[in-house]
Amino acid sequence: MIFKKFRIDQLFTVDTSNTYGSNLKDSEIIDDEGTTPYVGNIITNNGISGYSRYEANNEGNAITLSDTVTSVYDTIYYQKDSFIGKSHVQVLRPIMIENQDGEEEQLFLLNEKIALYIITCMKKSVKTGEFDYGTKFNSDAIKETLISLPVNDIKDNLPNFDYMEKYIQNITPKYYELLDSKVEKIRMKNEEYKTMIKRSEEHTSELQSLHSI
C-alpha cells in the first residue's frame, strides 16, 4: 500500500458546531436524565461533557474536535449520534459534490471505521503544543492540515476508503483481546488486594484477641 497526503478540505467541510448560544451554562444544558450527547472541549469520554434533554442540533456521523485547547489531537472524535455542540467545537463532514444527474451527494460515505482511521492520521499531523488558547486550531488551520492516507495509485484523487475500513475491521478483534487482557490483569490485582486486606484484618483480629487474654 502506498500513501498520499491530502488536505482536510479536499475531503471534508469544516464548520463550527451549532450551539444553544452563550446564554446557557453547561449546568443548564446537562441533565442527569438527558439522552442527547453534549459535545464539549474535553479530552475524555469521546468529547461528551454530559447528556441533555434539549434536542440535538447537529447531525451525527461526523468527526468533531476542539479548536481551543493545547491537546487538540486528544479532542478528535467520531460522533455516531446526533448531538448538541459547545462553542469552539468544529465539525467535519464529507464535502458535497454534484453527481451526473445534477444532484448533490457526499464525496464519500463516512462510517465509524473510516472515521477512526482518518482520526488516527489526523492526530499524527497535529503536534502537541502547536495550538492553544492563543493560537487556535480554527477552521482555516484545520482545512490546511495535511494527512497521509492510503491510495491505490499516487495519481488518485481520493484515498482508498475500502482499505481503511478493512484495516480497522481487522485490528478491532486484537484491540478487544488486548482490552480483555488488561481488564483481567486489573481483576487479578483487585483480587490480590482483597486477599491482602482480608489477611491484614485477620491478623489484626488475632492481635486483638491476644491482647484481651
Coordinates of C-alpha atoms in Angstrom, one line a residue, residues 65-213:
L65 CA -12.7 18.4 17.6
S66 CA -12.0 21.4 19.8
D67 CA -10.2 24.4 18.3
T68 CA -9.2 26.0 21.6
V69 CA -7.1 23.6 23.8
T70 CA -3.4 22.7 23.9
S71 CA -4.0 19.0 23.3
V72 CA -6.1 19.4 20.2
Y73 CA -5.3 15.9 19.0
D74 CA -6.9 14.5 22.2
T75 CA -10.2 16.0 21.3
I76 CA -10.7 14.5 17.8
Y77 CA -13.6 12.0 18.0
Y78 CA -16.2 10.3 15.8
Q79 CA -19.8 11.2 16.8
K80 CA -22.2 8.4 15.7
D81 CA -25.3 10.0 17.1
S82 CA -26.7 13.5 16.7
F83 CA -25.6 15.9 19.4
I84 CA -25.6 19.3 20.9
G85 CA -22.4 21.3 20.3
K86 CA -20.5 23.6 22.6
S87 CA -18.7 26.7 21.4
H88 CA -15.2 26.1 19.9
V89 CA -16.2 22.6 18.7
Q90 CA -15.5 22.1 14.9
V91 CA -17.4 19.5 12.9
L92 CA -16.0 17.7 9.9
R93 CA -18.3 16.1 7.3
P94 CA -17.6 14.7 3.8
I95 CA -17.8 17.5 1.2
M96 CA -20.8 17.7 -1.1
I97 CA -20.3 17.3 -4.9
E98 CA -22.7 17.3 -7.9
N99 CA -23.3 13.9 -9.4
Q100 CA -24.0 13.1 -13.1
D101 CA -27.7 13.8 -12.5
G102 CA -27.0 17.3 -11.2
E103 CA -27.9 16.2 -7.7
E104 CA -25.7 16.9 -4.6
E105 CA -24.2 13.9 -2.8
Q106 CA -21.3 13.3 -0.4
L107 CA -17.9 12.8 -1.9
F108 CA -17.6 9.6 0.1
L109 CA -19.7 7.7 2.7
L110 CA -18.3 8.2 6.1
N111 CA -18.7 5.5 8.7
E112 CA -17.2 4.7 12.1
K113 CA -14.3 2.6 10.8
I114 CA -13.3 5.0 8.1
A115 CA -13.6 7.9 10.7
L116 CA -11.4 6.1 13.2
Y117 CA -8.7 5.5 10.6
I118 CA -8.7 9.2 9.5
I119 CA -8.8 10.4 13.1
T120 CA -5.6 8.4 13.8
C121 CA -3.9 10.0 10.8
M122 CA -5.1 13.5 11.8
K123 CA -3.6 13.0 15.3
K124 CA -0.2 12.3 13.7
S125 CA -0.4 15.6 11.9
V126 CA -1.3 17.8 14.8
K127 CA 1.7 18.4 17.0
T128 CA 1.5 18.7 20.8
G129 CA 1.6 22.3 21.9
E130 CA 1.3 23.7 18.4
F131 CA -2.1 25.1 19.1
D132 CA -3.6 26.6 22.3
Y133 CA -5.9 29.4 23.5
G134 CA -3.8 32.0 21.7
T135 CA -3.1 30.0 18.5
K136 CA -6.4 28.3 17.8
F137 CA -6.8 25.2 15.6
N138 CA -9.5 27.1 13.8
S139 CA -11.4 26.1 10.6
D140 CA -8.7 27.6 8.3
A141 CA -5.9 25.7 10.1
I142 CA -7.9 22.5 10.1
K143 CA -8.6 22.8 6.3
E144 CA -4.9 23.3 5.6
T145 CA -3.8 20.3 7.6
L146 CA -2.2 17.6 5.6
I147 CA -2.9 13.9 6.4
S148 CA -1.3 10.9 4.9
L149 CA -3.8 8.4 3.6
P150 CA -3.6 5.1 1.6
V151 CA -4.2 5.2 -2.2
N152 CA -4.1 2.6 -4.9
D153 CA -2.1 5.0 -7.1
I154 CA -0.3 8.2 -6.3
K155 CA -2.3 9.9 -9.1
D156 CA -5.6 9.0 -7.3
N157 CA -7.7 12.0 -6.2
L158 CA -9.4 10.0 -3.4
P159 CA -8.0 7.7 -0.7
N160 CA -8.7 4.0 -0.6
F161 CA -11.6 4.0 1.8
D162 CA -12.1 0.3 1.5
Y163 CA -8.6 -0.3 2.7
M164 CA -9.2 2.0 5.7
E165 CA -12.4 0.2 6.6
K166 CA -10.9 -3.3 6.3
Y167 CA -7.8 -2.3 8.3
I168 CA -9.9 -1.1 11.3
Q169 CA -12.1 -4.1 11.0
N170 CA -9.1 -6.5 11.1
I171 CA -7.5 -4.9 14.1
T172 CA -10.7 -4.5 16.2
P173 CA -10.6 -8.1 17.5
K174 CA -7.0 -7.6 18.5
Y175 CA -7.9 -4.4 20.3
Y176 CA -10.7 -6.1 22.3
E177 CA -8.3 -9.0 23.0
L178 CA -5.8 -6.6 24.4
L179 CA -8.5 -4.8 26.4
D180 CA -9.8 -8.0 27.8
S181 CA -6.3 -8.9 28.9
K182 CA -5.9 -5.6 30.6
V183 CA -9.2 -6.0 32.3
E184 CA -8.3 -9.4 33.5
K185 CA -5.0 -8.1 35.0
I186 CA -6.9 -5.4 36.8
R187 CA -9.3 -8.0 38.1
M188 CA -6.5 -10.2 39.4
K189 CA -4.8 -7.2 41.1
N190 CA -8.1 -6.4 42.8
E191 CA -8.4 -10.0 44.0
E192 CA -4.9 -9.9 45.3
Y193 CA -5.6 -6.6 47.1
K194 CA -8.8 -8.0 48.6
T195 CA -6.9 -11.1 49.8
M196 CA -4.2 -8.8 51.3
I197 CA -6.8 -6.7 53.1
K198 CA -8.6 -9.9 54.4
R199 CA -5.3 -11.3 55.8
S200 CA -4.5 -7.9 57.4
E201 CA -7.9 -7.8 59.1
E202 CA -7.4 -11.4 60.3
H203 CA -4.0 -10.6 61.7
T204 CA -5.4 -7.5 63.4
S205 CA -8.2 -9.6 64.9
E206 CA -5.7 -12.2 66.2
L207 CA -3.6 -9.5 67.8
Q208 CA -6.6 -8.0 69.5
S209 CA -7.5 -11.5 70.8
L210 CA -4.1 -11.9 72.3
H211 CA -4.2 -8.5 74.0
S212 CA -7.5 -9.4 75.5
I213 CA -6.2 -12.5 77.3

